[in-house]
mmCIF file of N, CA and C in Angstrom:
data_model
loop_
_atom_site.group_PDB
_atom_site.id
_atom_site.type_symbol
_atom_site.label_atom_id
_atom_site.label_comp_id
_atom_site.label_asym_id
_atom_site.label_seq_id
_atom_site.Cartn_x
_atom_site.Cartn_y
_atom_site.Cartn_z
ATOM 1 N N UNK A 1 0.644 -1.150 0.023
ATOM 2 C CA UNK A 1 -0.119 -0.162 0.103
ATOM 3 C C UNK A 1 0.737 1.224 0.009
ATOM 4 N N UNK A 2 0.651 2.217 -1.088
ATOM 5 C CA UNK A 2 1.638 3.365 -0.995
ATOM 6 C C UNK A 2 0.954 4.353 -0.396
ATOM 7 N N UNK A 3 1.896 5.558 0.014
ATOM 8 C CA UNK A 3 1.549 6.790 0.522
ATOM 9 C C UNK A 3 1.152 7.513 -0.382
ATOM 10 N N UNK A 4 0.065 8.286 -0.361
ATOM 11 C CA UNK A 4 -0.048 9.624 -1.101
ATOM 12 C C UNK A 4 0.604 10.941 -0.671
ATOM 13 N N UNK A 5 1.577 11.363 -1.293
ATOM 14 C CA UNK A 5 2.351 12.523 -0.919
ATOM 15 C C UNK A 5 1.716 13.802 -1.316
ATOM 16 N N UNK A 6 1.426 14.813 -0.358
ATOM 17 C CA UNK A 6 0.654 16.063 -0.658
ATOM 18 C C UNK A 6 1.368 17.314 -0.062
ATOM 19 N N UNK A 7 1.506 18.287 -0.989
ATOM 20 C CA UNK A 7 2.125 19.403 -0.568
ATOM 21 C C UNK A 7 1.082 20.356 -0.513
ATOM 22 N N UNK A 8 1.399 21.234 0.616
ATOM 23 C CA UNK A 8 0.533 22.525 0.751
ATOM 24 C C UNK A 8 1.220 23.588 0.817
ATOM 25 N N UNK A 9 1.361 24.464 -0.267
ATOM 26 C CA UNK A 9 2.295 25.631 -0.149
ATOM 27 C C UNK A 9 1.583 27.002 0.080
ATOM 28 N N UNK A 10 2.192 27.707 0.898
ATOM 29 C CA UNK A 10 1.513 28.949 1.389
ATOM 30 C C UNK A 10 2.326 30.257 0.831
ATOM 31 N N UNK A 11 1.717 31.204 0.720
ATOM 32 C CA UNK A 11 2.416 32.542 0.234
ATOM 33 C C UNK A 11 1.644 33.622 0.651
ATOM 34 N N UNK A 12 2.067 34.760 0.823
ATOM 35 C CA UNK A 12 1.267 35.703 1.132
ATOM 36 C C UNK A 12 0.788 36.489 -0.149
ATOM 37 N N UNK A 13 -0.504 36.781 -0.072
ATOM 38 C CA UNK A 13 -1.399 37.223 -1.053
ATOM 39 C C UNK A 13 -2.178 38.611 -0.623
ATOM 40 N N UNK A 14 -1.376 39.838 -0.579
ATOM 41 C CA UNK A 14 -1.736 41.042 -0.218
ATOM 42 C C UNK A 14 -1.963 41.178 1.365
ATOM 43 N N UNK A 15 -2.988 41.172 1.979
ATOM 44 C CA UNK A 15 -3.172 41.024 3.258
ATOM 45 C C UNK A 15 -3.617 39.613 3.949
ATOM 46 N N UNK A 16 -3.564 38.910 2.834
ATOM 47 C CA UNK A 16 -4.255 37.419 3.061
ATOM 48 C C UNK A 16 -3.177 36.373 2.789
ATOM 49 N N UNK A 17 -3.569 35.251 2.998
ATOM 50 C CA UNK A 17 -2.450 34.093 2.601
ATOM 51 C C UNK A 17 -3.373 33.247 1.733
ATOM 52 N N UNK A 18 -2.401 32.663 0.728
ATOM 53 C CA UNK A 18 -3.094 32.027 -0.190
ATOM 54 C C UNK A 18 -2.364 30.336 -0.125
ATOM 55 N N UNK A 19 -3.192 29.230 -0.230
ATOM 56 C CA UNK A 19 -2.543 28.033 -0.110
ATOM 57 C C UNK A 19 -2.843 27.227 -1.206
ATOM 58 N N UNK A 20 -1.940 26.386 -1.974
ATOM 59 C CA UNK A 20 -2.220 25.512 -3.106
ATOM 60 C C UNK A 20 -1.721 24.002 -2.586
ATOM 61 N N UNK A 21 -2.822 23.309 -2.732
ATOM 62 C CA UNK A 21 -2.402 21.740 -2.189
ATOM 63 C C UNK A 21 -2.471 20.904 -3.471
ATOM 64 N N UNK A 22 -1.577 20.194 -3.432
ATOM 65 C CA UNK A 22 -1.237 19.630 -4.666
ATOM 66 C C UNK A 22 -0.998 18.088 -4.246
ATOM 67 N N UNK A 23 -1.538 17.023 -5.199
ATOM 68 C CA UNK A 23 -1.200 15.735 -4.997
ATOM 69 C C UNK A 23 -1.424 14.977 -6.453
ATOM 70 N N UNK A 24 -0.752 14.281 -6.880
ATOM 71 C CA UNK A 24 -1.080 13.167 -8.020
ATOM 72 C C UNK A 24 -1.397 14.068 -9.253
ATOM 73 N N UNK A 25 -0.898 15.146 -9.503
ATOM 74 C CA UNK A 25 -1.355 15.807 -10.705
ATOM 75 C C UNK A 25 -2.667 16.708 -10.358
ATOM 76 N N UNK A 26 -3.270 16.727 -9.283
ATOM 77 C CA UNK A 26 -4.297 17.563 -8.881
ATOM 78 C C UNK A 26 -3.853 18.653 -7.889
ATOM 79 N N UNK A 27 -4.750 19.774 -8.114
ATOM 80 C CA UNK A 27 -4.535 21.021 -7.528
ATOM 81 C C UNK A 27 -5.655 21.745 -7.056
ATOM 82 N N UNK A 28 -5.732 22.021 -5.802
ATOM 83 C CA UNK A 28 -6.631 22.862 -5.255
ATOM 84 C C UNK A 28 -6.080 24.051 -4.519
ATOM 85 N N UNK A 29 -7.041 25.149 -4.527
ATOM 86 C CA UNK A 29 -6.342 26.405 -3.794
ATOM 87 C C UNK A 29 -7.400 27.179 -3.025
ATOM 88 N N UNK A 30 -6.993 27.826 -2.142
ATOM 89 C CA UNK A 30 -7.853 28.616 -1.449
ATOM 90 C C UNK A 30 -7.131 29.937 -0.751
ATOM 91 N N UNK A 31 -7.948 30.729 -0.261
ATOM 92 C CA UNK A 31 -7.349 32.202 0.264
ATOM 93 C C UNK A 31 -7.836 32.446 1.622
ATOM 94 N N UNK A 32 -7.190 33.054 2.638
ATOM 95 C CA UNK A 32 -7.657 33.071 4.006
ATOM 96 C C UNK A 32 -7.003 34.298 4.575
ATOM 97 N N UNK A 33 -7.845 34.804 5.517
ATOM 98 C CA UNK A 33 -7.348 36.042 6.257
ATOM 99 C C UNK A 33 -6.005 35.945 7.141
ATOM 100 N N UNK A 34 -5.513 34.879 7.494
ATOM 101 C CA UNK A 34 -4.277 34.671 8.249
ATOM 102 C C UNK A 34 -3.727 33.135 8.055
ATOM 103 N N UNK A 35 -2.649 33.018 8.636
ATOM 104 C CA UNK A 35 -1.730 31.894 8.580
ATOM 105 C C UNK A 35 -2.494 30.747 9.161
ATOM 106 N N UNK A 36 -3.074 30.851 10.132
ATOM 107 C CA UNK A 36 -3.865 29.918 10.947
ATOM 108 C C UNK A 36 -5.034 29.350 10.052
ATOM 109 N N UNK A 37 -5.726 30.241 9.602
ATOM 110 C CA UNK A 37 -6.900 30.006 8.776
ATOM 111 C C UNK A 37 -6.512 29.397 7.482
ATOM 112 N N UNK A 38 -5.577 29.724 6.933
ATOM 113 C CA UNK A 38 -4.891 29.116 5.700
ATOM 114 C C UNK A 38 -4.485 27.642 6.058
ATOM 115 N N UNK A 39 -4.026 27.361 7.100
ATOM 116 C CA UNK A 39 -3.865 26.175 7.621
ATOM 117 C C UNK A 39 -5.018 25.112 7.762
ATOM 118 N N UNK A 40 -5.949 25.882 8.294
ATOM 119 C CA UNK A 40 -7.150 25.004 8.538
ATOM 120 C C UNK A 40 -7.795 24.924 6.993
ATOM 121 N N UNK A 41 -7.855 25.764 6.170
ATOM 122 C CA UNK A 41 -8.323 25.695 4.822
ATOM 123 C C UNK A 41 -7.506 24.621 4.055
ATOM 124 N N UNK A 42 -6.192 24.436 4.517
ATOM 125 C CA UNK A 42 -5.272 23.458 3.784
ATOM 126 C C UNK A 42 -5.854 22.239 4.267
ATOM 127 N N UNK A 43 -6.007 21.885 5.498
ATOM 128 C CA UNK A 43 -6.608 20.751 6.098
ATOM 129 C C UNK A 43 -8.037 20.227 5.286
ATOM 130 N N UNK A 44 -8.794 21.184 5.018
ATOM 131 C CA UNK A 44 -9.913 20.744 4.370
ATOM 132 C C UNK A 44 -9.690 20.338 2.964
ATOM 133 N N UNK A 45 -8.857 21.191 2.101
ATOM 134 C CA UNK A 45 -8.213 20.704 0.854
ATOM 135 C C UNK A 45 -7.673 19.439 0.964
ATOM 136 N N UNK A 46 -7.014 19.098 1.901
ATOM 137 C CA UNK A 46 -6.313 17.796 1.710
ATOM 138 C C UNK A 46 -7.190 16.661 1.901
ATOM 139 N N UNK A 47 -8.271 16.941 2.919
ATOM 140 C CA UNK A 47 -9.548 15.872 2.984
ATOM 141 C C UNK A 47 -9.926 15.657 1.595
ATOM 142 N N UNK A 48 -10.276 16.742 0.874
ATOM 143 C CA UNK A 48 -10.971 16.633 -0.504
ATOM 144 C C UNK A 48 -9.910 15.952 -1.435
ATOM 145 N N UNK A 49 -8.724 16.591 -1.649
ATOM 146 C CA UNK A 49 -7.878 15.813 -2.582
ATOM 147 C C UNK A 49 -7.363 14.516 -2.289
ATOM 148 N N UNK A 50 -7.625 13.910 -1.026
ATOM 149 C CA UNK A 50 -7.025 12.726 -0.689
ATOM 150 C C UNK A 50 -8.274 11.801 -0.471
ATOM 151 N N UNK A 51 -9.412 12.095 -0.730
ATOM 152 C CA UNK A 51 -10.622 11.387 -0.440
ATOM 153 C C UNK A 51 -10.383 9.994 -1.039
ATOM 154 N N UNK A 52 -10.634 8.939 -0.162
ATOM 155 C CA UNK A 52 -10.540 7.410 -0.338
ATOM 156 C C UNK A 52 -8.917 7.024 -0.277
ATOM 157 N N UNK A 53 -8.120 7.845 0.117
ATOM 158 C CA UNK A 53 -6.688 7.468 0.456
ATOM 159 C C UNK A 53 -6.625 7.378 2.012
ATOM 160 N N UNK A 54 -6.125 6.134 2.526
ATOM 161 C CA UNK A 54 -6.021 6.013 4.055
ATOM 162 C C UNK A 54 -4.700 6.371 4.358
ATOM 163 N N UNK A 55 -3.926 6.351 3.473
ATOM 164 C CA UNK A 55 -2.415 6.606 3.943
ATOM 165 C C UNK A 55 -1.891 7.794 3.057
ATOM 166 N N UNK A 56 -1.732 8.914 3.848
ATOM 167 C CA UNK A 56 -1.099 10.374 3.245
ATOM 168 C C UNK A 56 -0.051 10.894 4.045
ATOM 169 N N UNK A 57 0.690 11.520 3.383
ATOM 170 C CA UNK A 57 1.754 12.367 4.004
ATOM 171 C C UNK A 57 1.705 13.776 3.617
ATOM 172 N N UNK A 58 1.500 14.910 4.358
ATOM 173 C CA UNK A 58 1.300 16.093 4.074
ATOM 174 C C UNK A 58 2.556 16.972 4.442
ATOM 175 N N UNK A 59 3.165 17.766 3.480
ATOM 176 C CA UNK A 59 4.209 18.555 3.875
ATOM 177 C C UNK A 59 3.799 19.866 3.418
ATOM 178 N N UNK A 60 3.926 20.928 4.578
ATOM 179 C CA UNK A 60 3.417 22.362 4.347
ATOM 180 C C UNK A 60 4.703 23.031 4.296
ATOM 181 N N UNK A 61 4.573 24.082 3.237
ATOM 182 C CA UNK A 61 5.820 24.818 2.811
ATOM 183 C C UNK A 61 5.221 26.252 2.887
ATOM 184 N N UNK A 62 6.432 27.066 3.079
ATOM 185 C CA UNK A 62 6.064 28.623 2.922
ATOM 186 C C UNK A 62 6.938 28.989 1.802
ATOM 187 N N UNK A 63 6.324 29.410 0.587
ATOM 188 C CA UNK A 63 7.104 29.713 -0.707
ATOM 189 C C UNK A 63 8.128 28.766 -0.777
ATOM 190 N N UNK A 64 7.849 27.373 -0.673
ATOM 191 C CA UNK A 64 8.565 26.211 -1.042
ATOM 192 C C UNK A 64 9.284 25.691 -0.111
ATOM 193 N N UNK A 65 9.320 26.158 1.380
ATOM 194 C CA UNK A 65 10.351 25.908 2.400
ATOM 195 C C UNK A 65 9.688 25.443 3.333
ATOM 196 N N UNK A 66 9.985 24.169 3.913
ATOM 197 C CA UNK A 66 9.367 23.552 5.079
ATOM 198 C C UNK A 66 9.468 24.225 6.191
ATOM 199 N N UNK A 67 10.872 24.341 6.482
ATOM 200 C CA UNK A 67 11.427 25.022 7.679
ATOM 201 C C UNK A 67 10.543 26.418 8.010
ATOM 202 N N UNK A 68 10.716 27.178 6.876
ATOM 203 C CA UNK A 68 10.196 28.643 6.839
ATOM 204 C C UNK A 68 8.455 28.507 7.384
ATOM 205 N N UNK A 69 8.009 27.498 6.746
ATOM 206 C CA UNK A 69 6.557 27.336 7.443
ATOM 207 C C UNK A 69 6.321 27.124 8.734
ATOM 208 N N UNK A 70 7.341 26.167 9.188
ATOM 209 C CA UNK A 70 7.153 25.581 10.462
ATOM 210 C C UNK A 70 7.605 26.735 11.658
ATOM 211 N N UNK A 71 8.337 27.661 11.353
ATOM 212 C CA UNK A 71 8.982 28.718 11.956
ATOM 213 C C UNK A 71 7.732 29.654 12.063
ATOM 214 N N UNK A 72 7.283 30.235 10.956
ATOM 215 C CA UNK A 72 6.218 31.019 10.791
ATOM 216 C C UNK A 72 4.919 30.698 11.488
ATOM 217 N N UNK A 73 4.672 29.304 11.341
ATOM 218 C CA UNK A 73 3.317 28.933 11.862
ATOM 219 C C UNK A 73 3.400 28.806 13.372
ATOM 220 N N UNK A 74 4.582 28.365 13.870
ATOM 221 C CA UNK A 74 4.837 28.246 15.230
ATOM 222 C C UNK A 74 4.733 29.468 16.067
ATOM 223 N N UNK A 75 5.310 30.428 15.294
ATOM 224 C CA UNK A 75 5.231 31.845 15.864
ATOM 225 C C UNK A 75 3.998 32.435 16.061
ATOM 226 N N UNK A 76 3.367 32.299 14.910
ATOM 227 C CA UNK A 76 1.668 32.487 14.864
ATOM 228 C C UNK A 76 0.978 32.117 16.002
ATOM 229 N N UNK A 77 1.212 30.655 15.963
ATOM 230 C CA UNK A 77 0.281 30.158 17.030
ATOM 231 C C UNK A 77 0.720 30.514 18.537
ATOM 232 N N UNK A 78 1.730 30.971 18.614
ATOM 233 C CA UNK A 78 2.255 31.351 19.902
ATOM 234 C C UNK A 78 2.099 32.778 20.347
ATOM 235 N N UNK A 79 1.407 33.609 19.229
ATOM 236 C CA UNK A 79 1.364 35.038 19.159
ATOM 237 C C UNK A 79 2.515 35.946 19.115
ATOM 238 N N UNK A 80 3.504 35.359 18.580
ATOM 239 C CA UNK A 80 4.678 36.103 18.350
ATOM 240 C C UNK A 80 4.792 36.526 16.808
ATOM 241 N N UNK A 81 5.333 37.651 16.643
ATOM 242 C CA UNK A 81 5.454 38.100 15.209
ATOM 243 C C UNK A 81 6.848 37.129 14.564
ATOM 244 N N UNK A 82 6.506 36.455 13.400
ATOM 245 C CA UNK A 82 7.338 35.921 12.725
ATOM 246 C C UNK A 82 8.570 36.543 12.725
ATOM 247 N N UNK A 83 9.914 35.695 12.736
ATOM 248 C CA UNK A 83 11.200 36.387 12.588
ATOM 249 C C UNK A 83 11.101 37.209 11.129
ATOM 250 N N UNK A 84 11.841 37.985 10.762
ATOM 251 C CA UNK A 84 11.926 38.817 9.706
ATOM 252 C C UNK A 84 13.239 37.994 8.986
ATOM 253 N N UNK A 85 12.701 37.644 7.491
ATOM 254 C CA UNK A 85 13.641 37.202 6.687
ATOM 255 C C UNK A 85 13.989 37.907 5.628
ATOM 256 N N UNK A 86 15.154 37.697 5.045
ATOM 257 C CA UNK A 86 15.441 38.469 4.088
ATOM 258 C C UNK A 86 16.911 38.392 3.334
#
């Protein structure tokens, strides 16, 4: 039984966050007013794109970078400003 690999790539979209979820040639997208809301939207898109798949792995990326997403998301969840990158 193989595992379905899914990516959820986030990026700033003006004042909002956009997320694109991709798996097996299929792509779904959403926009949300904050990173936490975008993460919740991504969960819904993952459920939709992986319907029928009991084994799945999701990698969350910020502009293609998994570590950058983790840092930004954890800072946001803790109520801290994300570190400035540049």
